[in-house]
Coordinates of C-alpha atoms in Angstrom, one line a residue:
Chain E
M1 CA 143.6 74.9 118.4
Q2 CA 140.6 75.4 120.6
D3 CA 141.8 78.9 121.4
V4 CA 142.2 79.8 117.7
Q5 CA 138.6 78.7 117.0
N6 CA 137.4 80.7 119.9
Q7 CA 139.3 83.7 118.7
K8 CA 137.7 83.3 115.3
S9 CA 134.2 83.0 116.8
F10 CA 134.8 86.2 118.8
Q11 CA 136.1 88.0 115.8
Y12 CA 133.1 87.0 113.8
L13 CA 130.7 88.0 116.6
Y14 CA 132.5 91.3 117.0
E15 CA 132.1 92.1 113.3
V16 CA 128.4 91.2 113.2
E17 CA 127.5 93.0 116.4
T18 CA 129.4 96.2 115.5
L19 CA 127.7 96.3 112.1
A20 CA 124.3 95.7 113.5
Q21 CA 124.9 98.5 116.1
D22 CA 126.0 100.8 113.4
I23 CA 122.8 100.2 111.4
L24 CA 120.7 100.8 114.6
T25 CA 122.5 104.1 115.3
D26 CA 122.0 105.2 111.7
K27 CA 118.3 104.4 111.9
E28 CA 117.9 106.4 115.1
T29 CA 119.7 109.4 113.5
K30 CA 117.5 109.1 110.5
L31 CA 114.4 109.1 112.7
D32 CA 115.6 112.3 114.5
L33 CA 116.5 114.0 111.3
S34 CA 113.1 113.1 109.8
N35 CA 111.4 114.5 112.9
S36 CA 113.3 117.8 112.8
R37 CA 112.6 118.0 109.0
N38 CA 108.9 117.8 109.7
K39 CA 109.1 120.5 112.3
F40 CA 111.0 122.8 110.0
R41 CA 108.5 122.2 107.3
E42 CA 105.6 123.0 109.7
A43 CA 107.4 126.2 110.8
F44 CA 108.0 127.2 107.2
R45 CA 104.3 126.7 106.3
A46 CA 103.3 128.7 109.3
L47 CA 105.5 131.6 108.2
Q48 CA 104.0 131.5 104.7
G49 CA 100.8 133.1 105.9
V50 CA 102.3 135.6 108.4
E51 CA 102.1 139.3 107.7
D52 CA 104.7 140.7 110.1
R53 CA 108.0 142.0 108.7
R54 CA 110.1 140.4 111.4
T55 CA 109.8 137.0 113.2
W56 CA 111.3 135.6 116.3
M57 CA 113.1 132.3 115.9
Q58 CA 114.4 130.1 118.7
M59 CA 117.7 128.3 118.0
G60 CA 118.5 126.1 120.9
S61 CA 118.3 128.4 123.9
V62 CA 118.8 131.6 122.0
F63 CA 116.0 133.7 120.6
V64 CA 116.7 135.7 117.5
E65 CA 114.6 138.3 115.7
R66 CA 115.1 138.5 111.9
P67 CA 113.1 139.7 108.9
T68 CA 110.6 137.1 107.9
E69 CA 112.2 136.5 104.5
E70 CA 115.5 135.6 106.1
C71 CA 113.8 133.2 108.5
K72 CA 112.1 131.4 105.6
R73 CA 115.4 131.1 103.8
I74 CA 117.1 129.7 106.9
L75 CA 114.3 127.1 107.3
L76 CA 114.5 126.1 103.6
N77 CA 118.2 125.7 104.0
E78 CA 117.7 123.5 107.0
I79 CA 115.2 121.4 105.2
A80 CA 117.5 120.9 102.3
N81 CA 120.4 119.9 104.6
A82 CA 118.1 117.4 106.4
D83 CA 117.1 115.9 103.1
K84 CA 120.7 115.5 102.0
D85 CA 121.7 113.9 105.3
I86 CA 118.8 111.5 105.2
E87 CA 119.7 110.4 101.7
G88 CA 123.3 109.8 102.8
L89 CA 122.1 107.8 105.8
D90 CA 119.8 105.8 103.6
K91 CA 122.7 104.8 101.3
S92 CA 124.9 103.9 104.2
I93 CA 122.2 101.8 105.9
K94 CA 121.6 100.0 102.6
S95 CA 125.3 99.1 102.1
K96 CA 125.7 98.0 105.7
L97 CA 122.6 95.9 105.5
H98 CA 123.9 94.1 102.4
K99 CA 127.2 93.5 104.2
L100 CA 125.4 92.2 107.2
R101 CA 123.3 89.7 105.2
D102 CA 126.6 88.6 103.6
L103 CA 128.2 88.0 107.0
E104 CA 125.2 86.1 108.3
H105 CA 125.2 83.8 105.2
E106 CA 121.8 84.9 104.0
P107 CA 121.0 84.9 100.3
R108 CA 121.9 88.1 98.5
L109 CA 119.3 90.6 97.6
E110 CA 119.8 91.2 93.9
G111 CA 118.7 94.2 91.9
F112 CA 119.1 97.0 94.4
T113 CA 122.2 98.4 92.7
L114 CA 120.3 99.0 89.5
N115 CA 119.3 102.5 88.4
P116 CA 115.6 103.1 88.9
I117 CA 113.2 103.3 86.0
S118 CA 111.5 106.6 85.4
A119 CA 108.0 107.3 86.8
A120 CA 106.4 107.2 83.4
E121 CA 107.9 103.8 82.7
A122 CA 106.8 102.5 86.1
K123 CA 103.3 103.7 85.6
A124 CA 103.1 102.0 82.2
L125 CA 104.5 98.8 83.7
H126 CA 101.9 98.8 86.5
K127 CA 99.1 99.5 84.1
A128 CA 100.2 96.6 81.8
F129 CA 100.7 94.0 84.5
G130 CA 98.0 95.1 86.8
A131 CA 98.6 95.8 90.5
V132 CA 101.4 93.6 91.7
Chain N
M1 CA 100.0 82.9 83.9
L2 CA 102.1 85.7 85.3
E3 CA 105.2 84.7 87.0
T4 CA 106.4 87.8 88.6
F5 CA 107.7 88.3 92.0
S6 CA 109.0 91.4 93.7
V7 CA 111.2 92.2 96.7
E8 CA 110.7 95.3 98.8
F9 CA 113.3 97.1 100.8
S10 CA 111.9 99.8 102.9
G11 CA 113.8 100.2 106.1
V12 CA 115.1 98.0 108.9
L13 CA 113.4 96.0 111.6
F14 CA 115.1 95.2 114.9
V15 CA 114.7 91.7 116.1
V16 CA 116.4 90.6 119.3
S17 CA 120.1 91.3 118.7
S18 CA 120.3 91.0 115.0
I19 CA 119.0 93.1 112.2
K20 CA 116.6 91.8 109.6
A21 CA 115.6 93.8 106.6
K22 CA 112.0 94.4 106.0
V23 CA 112.1 92.2 103.0
E24 CA 108.9 90.9 101.4
V25 CA 109.1 88.3 98.7
K26 CA 105.9 87.6 96.9
D27 CA 106.0 84.6 94.6
L28 CA 102.9 84.8 92.6
T29 CA 102.8 81.6 90.6
R30 CA 105.2 78.7 90.5
V31 CA 103.9 75.7 88.6
E32 CA 104.8 72.4 90.3
R33 CA 104.7 69.8 87.6
I34 CA 104.8 66.5 89.4
G35 CA 103.6 65.8 92.9
A36 CA 105.7 62.6 92.9
H37 CA 108.7 64.8 93.6
S38 CA 107.4 67.1 96.3
H39 CA 109.8 65.6 98.9
I40 CA 112.8 67.1 97.2
R41 CA 114.2 70.2 98.8
G42 CA 117.6 70.5 97.1
L43 CA 120.5 68.6 95.7
G44 CA 121.9 67.7 99.1
L45 CA 125.5 68.6 98.5
N46 CA 128.1 69.7 101.0
D47 CA 130.4 72.7 100.5
L48 CA 132.8 70.7 98.4
L49 CA 129.9 69.9 96.1
E50 CA 130.1 66.2 97.1
A51 CA 126.8 64.4 97.4
R52 CA 125.7 63.3 100.9
L53 CA 124.1 59.8 100.9
N54 CA 120.6 61.0 102.0
S55 CA 120.1 64.7 102.2
E56 CA 117.4 67.2 101.3
G57 CA 115.2 64.4 99.9
M58 CA 117.8 63.1 97.5
V59 CA 119.2 59.6 97.9
G60 CA 122.1 57.9 96.1
Q61 CA 123.0 58.9 92.5
E62 CA 126.1 60.6 93.8
E63 CA 127.8 61.2 90.4
A64 CA 124.8 62.7 88.8
R65 CA 124.0 64.9 91.7
R66 CA 127.6 66.1 91.9
A67 CA 127.5 67.0 88.2
A68 CA 124.2 68.8 88.6
G69 CA 125.6 70.7 91.5
M70 CA 128.5 71.9 89.4
I71 CA 126.1 73.1 86.7
C72 CA 124.1 74.9 89.3
E73 CA 127.2 76.7 90.5
M74 CA 128.0 77.7 86.9
I75 CA 124.5 79.0 86.4
K76 CA 124.7 81.0 89.6
E77 CA 127.8 82.7 88.5
G78 CA 126.2 83.4 85.1
K79 CA 128.9 81.4 83.2
I80 CA 127.1 79.0 81.0
A81 CA 124.3 80.9 79.4
G82 CA 123.1 79.2 76.3
R83 CA 124.5 75.8 77.0
A84 CA 122.6 72.5 77.2
V85 CA 122.6 69.6 79.5
L86 CA 121.1 66.2 79.0
I87 CA 120.2 63.8 81.9
A88 CA 119.9 60.3 80.5
G89 CA 119.1 57.1 82.2
Q90 CA 116.7 54.2 82.6
P91 CA 113.2 54.9 83.7
G92 CA 112.9 55.5 87.5
T93 CA 116.5 56.6 88.1
G94 CA 115.8 60.1 89.3
K95 CA 116.1 62.2 86.2
T96 CA 113.2 64.5 86.8
A97 CA 114.1 64.4 90.5
I98 CA 117.5 65.9 89.8
A99 CA 115.9 68.6 87.6
M100 CA 113.5 69.5 90.5
A101 CA 116.4 69.5 92.9
M102 CA 118.3 71.9 90.6
A103 CA 115.3 74.2 90.5
Q104 CA 115.1 74.2 94.3
S105 CA 118.8 74.8 94.8
L106 CA 118.9 77.7 92.3
G107 CA 116.4 79.5 94.5
H108 CA 113.5 81.9 93.9
D109 CA 115.5 84.4 91.9
T110 CA 116.3 82.2 88.9
P111 CA 113.4 81.6 86.5
F112 CA 112.8 77.9 86.1
T113 CA 110.4 76.6 83.5
S114 CA 109.6 72.9 83.4
I115 CA 107.8 71.5 80.4
S116 CA 107.3 68.1 78.8
A117 CA 108.2 67.8 75.2
S118 CA 104.8 66.7 74.2
E119 CA 103.3 69.9 75.5
I120 CA 104.5 71.9 72.6
F121 CA 102.3 70.0 70.1
S122 CA 99.0 71.8 69.8
L123 CA 96.6 73.0 67.1
E124 CA 96.6 76.6 68.2
M125 CA 100.3 77.3 68.1
S126 CA 103.2 76.1 65.9
R127 CA 105.9 74.0 67.6
T128 CA 108.5 76.7 67.2
E129 CA 106.2 79.3 68.7
A130 CA 105.6 77.0 71.7
L131 CA 109.3 76.4 72.1
T132 CA 110.0 80.1 71.9
H133 CA 107.4 80.8 74.6
A134 CA 109.1 78.3 76.8
F135 CA 112.5 79.8 76.1
R136 CA 111.4 83.4 76.7
R137 CA 109.6 82.3 79.9
S138 CA 113.0 81.2 81.3
I139 CA 114.7 84.5 80.9
G140 CA 114.0 87.1 83.5
V141 CA 114.5 90.8 83.5
R142 CA 115.1 92.6 86.8
I143 CA 114.1 96.2 87.1
K144 CA 114.0 98.5 90.1
E145 CA 111.3 101.0 90.9
E146 CA 111.7 103.7 93.5
A147 CA 109.4 106.2 95.0
E148 CA 109.1 108.6 97.9
V149 CA 106.0 107.7 99.9
I150 CA 104.3 109.0 103.0
E151 CA 102.8 106.2 105.0
G152 CA 101.0 106.7 108.2
E153 CA 97.8 106.7 110.2
V154 CA 95.4 109.6 109.8
V155 CA 94.8 111.3 113.1
E156 CA 92.7 114.2 111.9
I157 CA 91.5 115.8 108.7
Q158 CA 90.4 119.4 108.8
I159 CA 89.1 120.9 105.6
D160 CA 87.9 124.6 105.5
R161 CA 85.6 125.7 102.8
P162 CA 86.1 129.3 101.9
V163 CA 83.7 131.9 103.2
C164 CA 83.0 133.3 99.7
G165 CA 82.2 130.7 97.2
S166 CA 85.0 131.5 94.7
G167 CA 88.0 130.5 96.8
S168 CA 89.5 127.1 96.9
K169 CA 89.4 124.7 99.9
V170 CA 92.3 124.6 102.3
G171 CA 92.9 121.9 104.8
K172 CA 95.3 120.3 107.3
L173 CA 96.0 116.6 107.6
T174 CA 97.5 115.2 110.8
M175 CA 99.3 111.9 110.3
K176 CA 101.3 109.8 112.7
T177 CA 103.4 106.7 113.0
T178 CA 104.5 104.9 116.1
E179 CA 107.5 107.2 116.3
M180 CA 106.3 110.6 115.1
E181 CA 103.4 112.8 114.3
T182 CA 103.2 115.9 112.0
I183 CA 100.7 118.2 110.2
Y184 CA 100.6 118.6 106.5
D185 CA 99.0 121.4 104.7
L186 CA 96.6 120.3 101.9
G187 CA 96.2 121.9 98.5
A188 CA 93.1 121.6 96.3
K189 CA 94.2 118.6 94.5
M190 CA 95.1 116.6 97.6
I191 CA 91.8 117.6 99.2
E192 CA 90.0 116.2 96.2
S193 CA 91.9 112.9 96.3
L194 CA 91.2 112.6 100.0
T195 CA 87.4 113.1 99.6
K196 CA 87.4 110.8 96.6
E197 CA 89.0 108.0 98.5
K198 CA 86.8 108.7 101.5
V199 CA 89.7 108.8 103.9
Q200 CA 88.7 109.1 107.5
E201 CA 90.4 109.4 110.9
G202 CA 92.0 106.1 111.8
D203 CA 92.7 105.0 108.2
V204 CA 96.2 104.0 107.4
I205 CA 97.1 105.6 104.1
H206 CA 99.9 105.6 101.6
I207 CA 100.6 108.8 99.6
D208 CA 102.9 108.7 96.6
K209 CA 104.7 112.0 96.7
L210 CA 105.4 112.3 93.0
T211 CA 101.9 111.4 91.6
G212 CA 99.9 112.5 94.6
R213 CA 98.0 109.2 94.5
I214 CA 96.4 108.1 97.8
S215 CA 95.7 104.5 98.6
K216 CA 94.2 103.1 101.8
L217 CA 96.0 100.3 103.4
G218 CA 93.3 99.6 106.0
R219 CA 92.1 100.8 109.3
S220 CA 94.3 101.1 112.4
F221 CA 93.8 98.5 115.1
S222 CA 93.8 101.2 117.7
R223 CA 90.6 102.7 116.2
A224 CA 88.7 99.4 116.0
R225 CA 85.6 99.4 118.1
D226 CA 83.1 96.6 118.7
F227 CA 80.2 98.7 117.6
D228 CA 81.8 99.8 114.3
A229 CA 79.9 99.1 111.1
T230 CA 82.6 98.3 108.6
A231 CA 82.4 97.3 105.0
A232 CA 83.0 93.6 104.2
N233 CA 86.4 94.3 102.7
T234 CA 87.8 96.4 105.6
R235 CA 91.1 95.2 106.7
F236 CA 92.7 96.2 110.0
V237 CA 96.4 96.9 110.0
S238 CA 98.8 98.1 112.7
C239 CA 100.0 101.6 112.8
P240 CA 103.1 102.0 110.6
E241 CA 106.5 102.3 112.2
G242 CA 109.5 104.5 111.5
E243 CA 109.5 107.7 109.6
L244 CA 106.4 109.1 107.8
Q245 CA 108.2 109.8 104.6
K246 CA 110.1 106.8 103.4
H247 CA 112.1 106.0 100.3
K248 CA 110.7 102.8 98.9
E249 CA 112.6 100.6 96.4
V250 CA 110.9 97.7 94.8
V251 CA 112.7 95.2 92.6
H252 CA 110.5 93.3 90.0
T253 CA 111.5 90.3 88.0
V254 CA 109.4 89.6 84.9
S255 CA 110.1 87.1 82.2
L256 CA 110.5 88.1 78.6
H257 CA 107.5 86.0 77.7
E258 CA 105.2 88.2 79.8
I259 CA 106.6 91.3 78.2
D260 CA 106.0 89.8 74.8
V261 CA 102.4 89.0 75.6
I262 CA 101.6 92.4 77.0
N263 CA 103.2 94.2 74.2
S264 CA 101.5 92.1 71.5
R265 CA 98.2 92.5 73.3
H266 CA 98.2 96.3 73.2
Q267 CA 99.0 96.3 69.6
G268 CA 96.4 93.8 68.9
F269 CA 93.4 96.0 68.4
L270 CA 93.3 94.8 64.8
A271 CA 93.9 91.3 66.0
L272 CA 90.3 91.3 67.2
F273 CA 89.2 91.4 63.6
S274 CA 91.9 89.2 62.1
G275 CA 91.5 86.6 64.8
E276 CA 93.9 86.1 67.6
T277 CA 96.4 83.4 66.5
G278 CA 98.3 83.3 69.7
E279 CA 101.5 83.9 67.8
I280 CA 103.6 86.8 68.7
K281 CA 105.2 88.7 65.8
P282 CA 109.0 88.5 65.5
E283 CA 109.0 92.3 65.1
V284 CA 107.5 92.7 68.5
R285 CA 110.1 90.4 69.9
D286 CA 113.0 92.2 68.2
Q287 CA 111.7 95.6 69.5
I288 CA 111.5 94.2 73.0
D289 CA 115.0 92.7 72.7
A290 CA 116.4 96.0 71.6
K291 CA 114.7 97.9 74.4
I292 CA 115.9 95.5 77.0
A293 CA 119.4 95.7 75.6
E294 CA 119.2 99.5 75.8
W295 CA 118.1 99.4 79.4
C296 CA 120.9 97.0 80.3
L297 CA 123.4 99.4 78.9
E298 CA 121.9 102.2 81.0
K299 CA 122.0 99.8 83.9
K300 CA 118.3 100.1 84.4
A301 CA 117.7 96.4 83.9
E302 CA 119.5 93.1 84.5
L303 CA 119.0 89.9 82.5
V304 CA 118.5 86.9 84.7
P305 CA 119.1 83.8 82.6
G306 CA 117.2 80.9 84.0
V307 CA 116.7 77.2 83.3
L308 CA 114.4 75.6 80.8
F309 CA 113.8 71.9 81.6
I310 CA 112.4 69.8 78.9
D311 CA 111.3 66.3 80.0
E312 CA 110.8 63.4 77.6
V313 CA 112.9 65.2 75.0
H314 CA 112.9 62.3 72.6
M315 CA 109.3 63.3 71.8
L316 CA 110.5 66.3 69.8
D317 CA 110.9 65.9 66.1
L318 CA 113.7 66.9 63.7
E319 CA 112.4 70.4 63.1
C320 CA 112.2 71.1 66.8
F321 CA 115.8 69.9 67.2
S322 CA 117.1 72.2 64.5
F323 CA 115.2 75.0 66.2
L324 CA 116.9 74.2 69.5
N325 CA 120.3 74.3 67.8
R326 CA 119.6 77.8 66.6
A327 CA 117.9 79.0 69.7
L328 CA 120.9 78.0 71.8
E329 CA 123.1 80.3 69.7
N330 CA 121.1 83.3 70.7
K331 CA 122.9 85.6 73.2
M332 CA 119.8 85.7 75.4
A333 CA 119.4 82.0 75.7
P334 CA 118.7 80.2 79.0
I335 CA 120.3 77.0 80.1
L336 CA 118.6 74.0 78.6
V337 CA 118.3 70.9 80.8
M338 CA 116.8 67.9 79.0
A339 CA 115.9 64.5 80.2
T340 CA 115.2 61.3 78.4
N341 CA 115.0 57.6 79.0
R342 CA 115.5 56.3 75.5
G343 CA 118.5 54.5 74.3
I344 CA 119.4 54.2 70.7
T345 CA 116.0 54.8 69.0
K346 CA 114.7 56.5 65.9
V347 CA 114.4 60.2 66.0
R348 CA 110.7 61.0 66.0
G349 CA 109.3 61.4 62.5
T350 CA 112.3 59.9 60.7
N351 CA 113.7 56.5 60.1
Y352 CA 117.3 57.0 61.3
K353 CA 118.4 55.8 64.6
S354 CA 120.4 57.9 67.0
P355 CA 121.4 57.8 70.7
H356 CA 118.7 59.0 72.9
G357 CA 116.5 59.7 69.9
M358 CA 118.3 63.0 69.3
P359 CA 120.3 64.0 66.2
L360 CA 124.0 63.9 66.6
D361 CA 124.7 67.5 65.9
L362 CA 122.6 68.5 68.9
L363 CA 124.1 65.7 71.0
D364 CA 127.5 67.2 70.3
R365 CA 126.6 70.5 72.0
L366 CA 125.4 68.8 75.2
L367 CA 126.9 68.0 78.6
I368 CA 125.5 64.6 79.3
I369 CA 124.8 63.3 82.8
T370 CA 123.9 59.7 83.2
T371 CA 121.9 58.2 86.0
R372 CA 122.3 54.6 87.0
P373 CA 119.6 52.3 88.6
Y374 CA 119.3 52.5 92.4
T375 CA 120.7 49.8 94.7
N376 CA 118.4 48.0 97.1
D377 CA 119.4 50.0 100.1
E378 CA 118.8 53.2 98.2
I379 CA 115.4 52.0 97.1
R380 CA 114.5 51.3 100.7
L381 CA 115.7 54.8 101.8
I382 CA 113.7 56.4 99.0
L383 CA 110.6 54.5 99.9
S384 CA 110.9 55.5 103.6
I385 CA 111.2 59.2 102.5
R386 CA 108.1 58.9 100.4
C387 CA 106.3 57.2 103.3
E388 CA 107.1 60.2 105.4
E389 CA 106.1 62.6 102.7
E390 CA 102.8 60.9 102.2
D391 CA 102.2 60.6 105.9
V392 CA 102.1 56.8 106.0
K393 CA 103.4 54.8 108.9
M394 CA 105.0 51.5 107.8
E395 CA 106.3 48.6 109.8
S396 CA 110.0 47.8 109.1
A397 CA 109.1 44.3 107.7
A398 CA 106.6 45.8 105.4
L399 CA 109.1 48.3 104.1
D400 CA 111.6 45.5 103.4
V401 CA 109.0 43.6 101.4
L402 CA 108.1 46.8 99.5
A403 CA 111.7 47.5 98.8
K404 CA 112.1 44.0 97.5
I405 CA 109.1 44.4 95.2
S406 CA 110.4 47.7 93.9
A407 CA 113.8 46.2 93.2
E408 CA 112.2 43.5 91.0
T409 CA 109.5 45.6 89.3
S410 CA 110.1 49.4 89.4
L411 CA 110.6 52.2 91.9
R412 CA 107.5 54.0 90.8
Y413 CA 105.3 51.0 91.3
G414 CA 106.6 50.7 94.8
I415 CA 105.8 54.3 95.5
Q416 CA 102.3 53.8 94.2
L417 CA 101.8 50.9 96.6
I418 CA 102.5 53.1 99.6
T419 CA 99.3 55.1 99.6
T420 CA 97.1 52.2 98.5
A421 CA 98.5 49.9 101.2
S422 CA 97.8 52.7 103.7
I423 CA 94.2 52.7 102.7
I424 CA 93.9 49.0 103.3
C425 CA 95.6 49.5 106.7
Y426 CA 93.2 52.3 107.6
R427 CA 90.2 50.0 106.7
R428 CA 91.6 47.5 109.1
N429 CA 91.7 50.2 111.8
D430 CA 95.4 49.8 112.3
E431 CA 98.1 52.4 112.5
A432 CA 101.0 51.0 110.6
V433 CA 101.0 49.2 107.3
S434 CA 101.9 45.6 107.7
V435 CA 103.3 42.9 105.4
S436 CA 99.8 41.6 104.7
D437 CA 98.6 45.0 103.5
V438 CA 101.5 45.2 101.1
E439 CA 100.8 41.6 99.8
R440 CA 97.1 42.4 99.3
V441 CA 97.8 45.5 97.4
Y442 CA 100.5 43.7 95.3
S443 CA 98.0 41.2 94.2
L444 CA 95.3 43.9 93.5
F445 CA 97.5 46.1 91.3
V446 CA 99.7 44.5 88.8
D447 CA 102.9 46.0 87.6
E448 CA 104.1 46.3 84.0
A449 CA 105.8 42.9 83.8
R450 CA 102.9 40.9 85.2
S451 CA 100.5 42.9 83.0
T452 CA 102.5 42.0 79.9
Q453 CA 102.5 38.4 81.0
F454 CA 98.8 38.4 81.5
L455 CA 98.3 39.9 78.1
R456 CA 100.5 37.4 76.4
E457 CA 98.4 34.6 77.9
Y458 CA 95.1 36.0 77.1
Q459 CA 95.7 38.2 74.1
N460 CA 93.3 36.3 71.9
D461 CA 90.4 37.1 74.3
F462 CA 91.1 40.9 74.1
L463 CA 89.4 43.1 71.5
G464 CA 91.6 44.7 68.8
D465 CA 94.0 43.4 66.2
E466 CA 93.8 39.7 65.7
N467 CA 97.3 39.1 64.4
V468 CA 99.3 41.0 67.0
L469 CA 102.9 39.9 67.2
D470 CA 104.7 39.6 70.5
G471 CA 107.2 42.2 69.6
D472 CA 104.7 45.0 69.0
M473 CA 103.2 44.6 72.5
V474 CA 106.3 45.4 74.4
M475 CA 107.4 49.0 73.6
A476 CA 111.1 49.6 73.6
T477 CA 111.6 51.1 77.0
Q478 CA 115.3 50.6 76.9

């Protein structure tokens, strides 16, 4: 009987800890992605003002020289990919967090599954109710 | 009074070995009606919804608490919207206490409005209007707002004015958080907002990406110097953590009543001339209902039916009761919890007698919970809990005497004696209230029975009606 209870406790702890570790890993990944997105953006802005026809780009340990337009396109692509990945990570963190709260017997956070109201409606709401 | 609260979800904080969400719950106003019930934290039920003898501030009354617990469960599952419950029992048997306990156990999310029936009578507003306000205040609407924001500490602002006067300014803004740092290019509009807000290096700012609005959250601690001359309202905040660009989601819960008030206010330009009656037009309400229903279909909003608690419900008259009948049929009705201590009495304003002073057709729709008088042990327990709550130390013998007094007179009278006895004890420079303190205070403050006795003996010496009959003196409290 004792053994069964111990088993159950271990199982519970295992679930909680793996979920928490997952959330932490996702958070780290999101941070790195955000960092690299910033760098891409800075690079893109830097290329905007440049006059040369070709630009050198460093990918990992390889240097590549391409026409400036193509470099800009590559950078924009990377930024869009990073955006998509961050969004995906956000969603997964959110669902894992709700699950973790459930496991840890904390009260549910209601309302986050709703569709958001539009910016105009939000503005009207804030104006009507004052700063909340 | 606005009763909104919002929950923010913007990322994850790591605490020891478990994850806590960065959740901020701001409860702006929650009106506590009676201080006499501040010791109640919940219904005190276990997982099987059975009442524990002394738990969460509630003592005894197992049956009534169990019933109340079942109703709370049904409310949480959203199953009994638009139904009504009546808690009936003699005075001092814990009716209001059970209602307070239900409010606590339902949590912050559920709107709980507590009124006394006599509050709805006023010269400014008709009774049905006041009741409608109370009903609409107990129904909440949950909406979610989301935004992309950039939150960070300003490291450097560099603005270049063009050499020739006709060009526009360009600039660079370096922002950082504890984890990263980056440079943003600024356009003309952003430069204008920055200069307008007087953003400096070391300020922690918050930029809404969509609207481009900048707000200052404060100054960073790392830039605080002893010799700084700061304005009186300068706040110091720590450097933000995590990513610079965050996706923020805020969930707001507002009550229908607030939406009514705001909508009728804006349309009320002419009301300034016609005189503000305080009454909200039914057309406004219908429009609002329609809009909310539309949003619910689009899953942009959620209705949160709450609880409306009406105490002393026998004070309502016949028109109010018919209004209640009708209001309960509405599909957006909250759960109505009522309390009364009347037995078979006349319905107010009429001559016909009815149980609890309520018409039979309303009684038919109710789930009735009865409370019974407390036993001596329970009274003693309750008094000891109140002593703890009011921070009064009492000797065991004194508590026994007080319990005996309460059993013979009433529980409320006993509770009143606690603080008064503690004052006498304090005057004696003693720590714990003793039997003599209780006796002294018992002789100083008479309870209802002794007061009535006293009046009977000396009624001829009092001012007022000469031929007062015995029966009129004693109001029917049963």
